[in-house]
Amino acid sequence: MKTANGMVVTMHYTLTDDAGAVIDSSQGREPLPYLHGHGNIVPGLEKALEGAAVGFKSRITVSAAEGYGERNPEAVFDAPRDQFPDDMEIAPGMQVYAEGPEGPVTFTVIEFTDNGVKLDANHPLAGMNLNFEIEIMDVREATEEELAHGHVHSPGDHHH
Ligand code: ZN
């Protein structure tokens, strides 16, 4: 079977940055299943895997534009310290979460300023080339329920 819209593709992956540092990897874990054609993975990787079969093994480089997007300099801003709970520990490099109008938003703490904290709302991998080593372990047809939900259900999943 080949990768196409509506197929569940299970793959091993290793993601590195341009310097070769590993950002994320499925090695030593179960391979990752995703539903092809539903935006479960970044667009450039989904495109590159179109039509690939079990046993497909490749190195795929995805540009920032087709990965997590370019960095938006306007997404870096200062927030007053009193917007955070007093007892909340904040440190540069930490991720903090807030409820936005379209769901949860993640911010990265850049540094402390005189009055508060400089935050970055860009995705931590925005602006980066993504270098994937991919090996496709399995391809199967999605169930109707998976297609309706737009994501993969593993055997132990509860209904949701
Ligand atoms: Zn579901």
PDB file of C-alpha atoms and ligand atoms in Angstrom:
ATOM      1  CA  MET A   1       0.000   0.000   0.000  1.00  0.00           C
ATOM      2  CA  LYS A   2       1.108   3.534  -0.680  1.00  0.00           C
ATOM      3  CA  THR A   3       0.749   6.773   1.181  1.00  0.00           C
ATOM      4  CA  ALA A   4      -2.285   8.743   0.011  1.00  0.00           C
ATOM      5  CA  ASN A   5      -5.088  10.833   1.477  1.00  0.00           C
ATOM      6  CA  GLY A   6      -6.995   8.822   4.054  1.00  0.00           C
ATOM      7  CA  MET A   7      -4.210   6.333   4.774  1.00  0.00           C
ATOM      8  CA  VAL A   8      -2.669   5.824   8.199  1.00  0.00           C
ATOM      9  CA  VAL A   9       1.093   5.932   7.792  1.00  0.00           C
ATOM     10  CA  THR A  10       3.374   4.686  10.576  1.00  0.00           C
ATOM     11  CA  MET A  11       6.942   5.920  10.440  1.00  0.00           C
ATOM     12  CA  HIS A  12      10.168   6.185  12.317  1.00  0.00           C
ATOM     13  CA  TYR A  13      11.592   9.671  12.142  1.00  0.00           C
ATOM     14  CA  THR A  14      14.523  11.697  13.356  1.00  0.00           C
ATOM     15  CA  LEU A  15      14.383  15.469  13.113  1.00  0.00           C
ATOM     16  CA  THR A  16      17.618  17.477  13.164  1.00  0.00           C
ATOM     17  CA  ASP A  17      18.444  21.135  12.714  1.00  0.00           C
ATOM     18  CA  ASP A  18      20.961  22.405  10.149  1.00  0.00           C
ATOM     19  CA  ALA A  19      23.792  21.923  12.649  1.00  0.00           C
ATOM     20  CA  GLY A  20      22.882  18.237  12.992  1.00  0.00           C
ATOM     21  CA  ALA A  21      21.487  18.474  16.533  1.00  0.00           C
ATOM     22  CA  VAL A  22      18.593  16.072  17.145  1.00  0.00           C
ATOM     23  CA  ILE A  23      15.373  17.953  17.973  1.00  0.00           C
ATOM     24  CA  ASP A  24      13.049  14.963  18.126  1.00  0.00           C
ATOM     25  CA  SER A  25      13.178  11.284  17.240  1.00  0.00           C
ATOM     26  CA  SER A  26      11.071   8.145  17.418  1.00  0.00           C
ATOM     27  CA  GLN A  27      14.178   5.960  17.747  1.00  0.00           C
ATOM     28  CA  GLY A  28      13.930   3.798  20.852  1.00  0.00           C
ATOM     29  CA  ARG A  29      10.167   4.365  20.935  1.00  0.00           C
ATOM     30  CA  GLU A  30       7.191   3.102  18.955  1.00  0.00           C
ATOM     31  CA  PRO A  31       7.056   4.492  15.418  1.00  0.00           C
ATOM     32  CA  LEU A  32       4.638   7.405  14.974  1.00  0.00           C
ATOM     33  CA  PRO A  33       1.310   6.908  13.167  1.00  0.00           C
ATOM     34  CA  TYR A  34      -0.391   9.836  11.418  1.00  0.00           C
ATOM     35  CA  LEU A  35      -3.367  10.285   9.109  1.00  0.00           C
ATOM     36  CA  HIS A  36      -2.109  11.353   5.693  1.00  0.00           C
ATOM     37  CA  GLY A  37      -3.793  14.338   4.034  1.00  0.00           C
ATOM     38  CA  HIS A  38      -5.199  15.843   7.239  1.00  0.00           C
ATOM     39  CA  GLY A  39      -2.431  18.219   8.282  1.00  0.00           C
ATOM     40  CA  ASN A  40      -1.275  16.017  11.172  1.00  0.00           C
ATOM     41  CA  ILE A  41       2.345  16.654  10.145  1.00  0.00           C
ATOM     42  CA  VAL A  42       4.019  19.729   8.619  1.00  0.00           C
ATOM     43  CA  PRO A  43       2.943  20.406   4.994  1.00  0.00           C
ATOM     44  CA  GLY A  44       6.382  19.921   3.399  1.00  0.00           C
ATOM     45  CA  LEU A  45       6.833  16.493   4.965  1.00  0.00           C
ATOM     46  CA  GLU A  46       3.317  15.384   4.077  1.00  0.00           C
ATOM     47  CA  LYS A  47       3.960  16.407   0.457  1.00  0.00           C
ATOM     48  CA  ALA A  48       7.293  14.559   0.322  1.00  0.00           C
ATOM     49  CA  LEU A  49       5.734  11.343   1.638  1.00  0.00           C
ATOM     50  CA  GLU A  50       2.866  11.332  -0.895  1.00  0.00           C
ATOM     51  CA  GLY A  51       2.886   8.022  -2.783  1.00  0.00           C
ATOM     52  CA  ALA A  52       5.663   6.449  -0.681  1.00  0.00           C
ATOM     53  CA  ALA A  53       5.355   2.755   0.221  1.00  0.00           C
ATOM     54  CA  VAL A  54       6.321   0.620   3.217  1.00  0.00           C
ATOM     55  CA  GLY A  55      10.117   0.385   3.375  1.00  0.00           C
ATOM     56  CA  PHE A  56      10.536   3.919   1.987  1.00  0.00           C
ATOM     57  CA  LYS A  57      13.615   5.374   3.635  1.00  0.00           C
ATOM     58  CA  SER A  58      14.812   8.869   2.909  1.00  0.00           C
ATOM     59  CA  ARG A  59      16.283  12.097   4.135  1.00  0.00           C
ATOM     60  CA  ILE A  60      13.853  14.949   3.544  1.00  0.00           C
ATOM     61  CA  THR A  61      14.625  18.615   4.068  1.00  0.00           C
ATOM     62  CA  VAL A  62      11.629  20.874   4.643  1.00  0.00           C
ATOM     63  CA  SER A  63      12.043  24.639   4.439  1.00  0.00           C
ATOM     64  CA  ALA A  64      10.717  26.828   7.239  1.00  0.00           C
ATOM     65  CA  ALA A  65       7.917  28.052   4.969  1.00  0.00           C
ATOM     66  CA  GLU A  66       6.663  24.477   4.561  1.00  0.00           C
ATOM     67  CA  GLY A  67       7.499  23.555   8.133  1.00  0.00           C
ATOM     68  CA  TYR A  68       6.446  25.666  11.125  1.00  0.00           C
ATOM     69  CA  GLY A  69       6.490  28.912   9.142  1.00  0.00           C
ATOM     70  CA  GLU A  70       8.835  31.863   9.095  1.00  0.00           C
ATOM     71  CA  ARG A  71       9.535  33.692  12.321  1.00  0.00           C
ATOM     72  CA  ASN A  72       7.312  36.707  12.839  1.00  0.00           C
ATOM     73  CA  PRO A  73       9.343  39.452  14.569  1.00  0.00           C
ATOM     74  CA  GLU A  74       6.100  41.106  15.715  1.00  0.00           C
ATOM     75  CA  ALA A  75       5.256  38.026  17.766  1.00  0.00           C
ATOM     76  CA  VAL A  76       7.972  39.022  20.239  1.00  0.00           C
ATOM     77  CA  PHE A  77       6.631  41.333  22.932  1.00  0.00           C
ATOM     78  CA  ASP A  78       6.974  42.446  26.532  1.00  0.00           C
ATOM     79  CA  ALA A  79       4.504  41.323  29.156  1.00  0.00           C
ATOM     80  CA  PRO A  80       4.299  42.847  32.650  1.00  0.00           C
ATOM     81  CA  ARG A  81       5.356  40.497  35.445  1.00  0.00           C
ATOM     82  CA  ASP A  82       1.976  40.876  37.157  1.00  0.00           C
ATOM     83  CA  GLN A  83       0.322  39.008  34.287  1.00  0.00           C
ATOM     84  CA  PHE A  84       1.824  35.865  35.752  1.00  0.00           C
ATOM     85  CA  PRO A  85       0.845  34.327  39.089  1.00  0.00           C
ATOM     86  CA  ASP A  86       3.197  35.419  41.898  1.00  0.00           C
ATOM     87  CA  ASP A  87       4.221  31.899  42.736  1.00  0.00           C
ATOM     88  CA  MET A  88       4.916  30.948  39.137  1.00  0.00           C
ATOM     89  CA  GLU A  89       8.576  30.394  38.448  1.00  0.00           C
ATOM     90  CA  ILE A  90       9.649  31.884  35.161  1.00  0.00           C
ATOM     91  CA  ALA A  91      13.031  31.429  33.533  1.00  0.00           C
ATOM     92  CA  PRO A  92      14.452  32.234  30.095  1.00  0.00           C
ATOM     93  CA  GLY A  93      13.931  29.340  27.671  1.00  0.00           C
ATOM     94  CA  MET A  94      10.810  28.189  29.504  1.00  0.00           C
ATOM     95  CA  GLN A  95       7.510  27.691  27.716  1.00  0.00           C
ATOM     96  CA  VAL A  96       4.378  29.230  29.207  1.00  0.00           C
ATOM     97  CA  TYR A  97       0.806  28.624  28.118  1.00  0.00           C
ATOM     98  CA  ALA A  98      -2.194  30.892  27.836  1.00  0.00           C
ATOM     99  CA  GLU A  99      -5.743  30.521  26.572  1.00  0.00           C
ATOM    100  CA  GLY A 100      -6.154  32.510  23.381  1.00  0.00           C
ATOM    101  CA  PRO A 101      -9.346  33.204  21.411  1.00  0.00           C
ATOM    102  CA  GLU A 102      -8.510  30.264  19.100  1.00  0.00           C
ATOM    103  CA  GLY A 103      -7.308  27.846  21.756  1.00  0.00           C
ATOM    104  CA  PRO A 104      -4.150  27.441  23.808  1.00  0.00           C
ATOM    105  CA  VAL A 105      -1.104  29.494  22.800  1.00  0.00           C
ATOM    106  CA  THR A 106       2.471  28.664  23.748  1.00  0.00           C
ATOM    107  CA  PHE A 107       4.997  31.395  24.467  1.00  0.00           C
ATOM    108  CA  THR A 108       8.713  31.036  24.970  1.00  0.00           C
ATOM    109  CA  VAL A 109      10.266  33.214  27.677  1.00  0.00           C
ATOM    110  CA  ILE A 110      13.233  35.034  26.130  1.00  0.00           C
ATOM    111  CA  GLU A 111      14.509  37.181  28.967  1.00  0.00           C
ATOM    112  CA  PHE A 112      13.560  39.373  31.896  1.00  0.00           C
ATOM    113  CA  THR A 113      13.138  43.067  31.236  1.00  0.00           C
ATOM    114  CA  ASP A 114      13.007  45.992  33.672  1.00  0.00           C
ATOM    115  CA  ASN A 115       9.226  45.751  34.016  1.00  0.00           C
ATOM    116  CA  GLY A 116       8.458  42.200  33.111  1.00  0.00           C
ATOM    117  CA  VAL A 117       9.211  39.451  30.690  1.00  0.00           C
ATOM    118  CA  LYS A 118       9.982  39.331  26.982  1.00  0.00           C
ATOM    119  CA  LEU A 119       7.885  36.624  25.331  1.00  0.00           C
ATOM    120  CA  ASP A 120       7.988  35.011  21.884  1.00  0.00           C
ATOM    121  CA  ALA A 121       4.758  33.587  20.435  1.00  0.00           C
ATOM    122  CA  ASN A 122       6.511  32.031  17.432  1.00  0.00           C
ATOM    123  CA  HIS A 123       6.560  28.243  17.273  1.00  0.00           C
ATOM    124  CA  PRO A 124       9.932  27.138  18.716  1.00  0.00           C
ATOM    125  CA  LEU A 125      10.778  25.581  15.324  1.00  0.00           C
ATOM    126  CA  ALA A 126       9.588  28.561  13.229  1.00  0.00           C
ATOM    127  CA  GLY A 127      12.178  29.928  10.817  1.00  0.00           C
ATOM    128  CA  MET A 128      14.151  26.676  10.783  1.00  0.00           C
ATOM    129  CA  ASN A 129      14.849  24.140   8.075  1.00  0.00           C
ATOM    130  CA  LEU A 130      13.653  20.754   9.259  1.00  0.00           C
ATOM    131  CA  ASN A 131      15.853  17.799   8.300  1.00  0.00           C
ATOM    132  CA  PHE A 132      13.968  14.513   8.606  1.00  0.00           C
ATOM    133  CA  GLU A 133      15.257  10.955   8.352  1.00  0.00           C
ATOM    134  CA  ILE A 134      12.123   8.952   7.601  1.00  0.00           C
ATOM    135  CA  GLU A 135      11.435   5.237   7.390  1.00  0.00           C
ATOM    136  CA  ILE A 136       7.890   4.102   6.648  1.00  0.00           C
ATOM    137  CA  MET A 137       7.030   1.008   8.670  1.00  0.00           C
ATOM    138  CA  ASP A 138       3.363   0.535   7.800  1.00  0.00           C
ATOM    139  CA  VAL A 139       0.574   1.947   5.631  1.00  0.00           C
ATOM    140  CA  ARG A 140      -3.081   1.028   6.167  1.00  0.00           C
ATOM    141  CA  GLU A 141      -6.477   2.420   5.312  1.00  0.00           C
ATOM    142  CA  ALA A 142      -7.970   4.643   7.999  1.00  0.00           C
ATOM    143  CA  THR A 143     -11.244   3.639   9.618  1.00  0.00           C
ATOM    144  CA  GLU A 144     -14.325   5.777   8.987  1.00  0.00           C
ATOM    145  CA  GLU A 145     -14.126   7.049  12.536  1.00  0.00           C
ATOM    146  CA  GLU A 146     -10.488   8.112  12.095  1.00  0.00           C
ATOM    147  CA  LEU A 147     -11.391   9.937   8.869  1.00  0.00           C
ATOM    148  CA  ALA A 148     -14.285  11.682  10.618  1.00  0.00           C
ATOM    149  CA  HIS A 149     -12.021  12.770  13.481  1.00  0.00           C
ATOM    150  CA  GLY A 150      -9.061  13.661  11.258  1.00  0.00           C
ATOM    151  CA  HIS A 151      -6.544  11.743  13.370  1.00  0.00           C
ATOM    152  CA  VAL A 152      -5.313   8.247  14.154  1.00  0.00           C
ATOM    153  CA  HIS A 153      -6.841   6.080  16.864  1.00  0.00           C
ATOM    154  CA  SER A 154      -4.585   3.553  18.557  1.00  0.00           C
ATOM    155  CA  PRO A 155      -6.087   0.236  19.740  1.00  0.00           C
ATOM    156  CA  GLY A 156      -6.405   1.404  23.374  1.00  0.00           C
ATOM    157  CA  ASP A 157      -8.075   4.739  22.570  1.00  0.00           C
ATOM    158  CA  HIS A 158     -11.237   5.745  24.380  1.00  0.00           C
ATOM    159  CA  HIS A 159     -14.051   7.322  22.413  1.00  0.00           C
ATOM    160  CA  HIS A 160     -13.925  11.055  22.132  1.00  0.00           C
TER     161      HIS A 160
HETATM  162 ZN    ZN B   1     -10.650  10.676  17.496  1.00  0.00          ZN
END
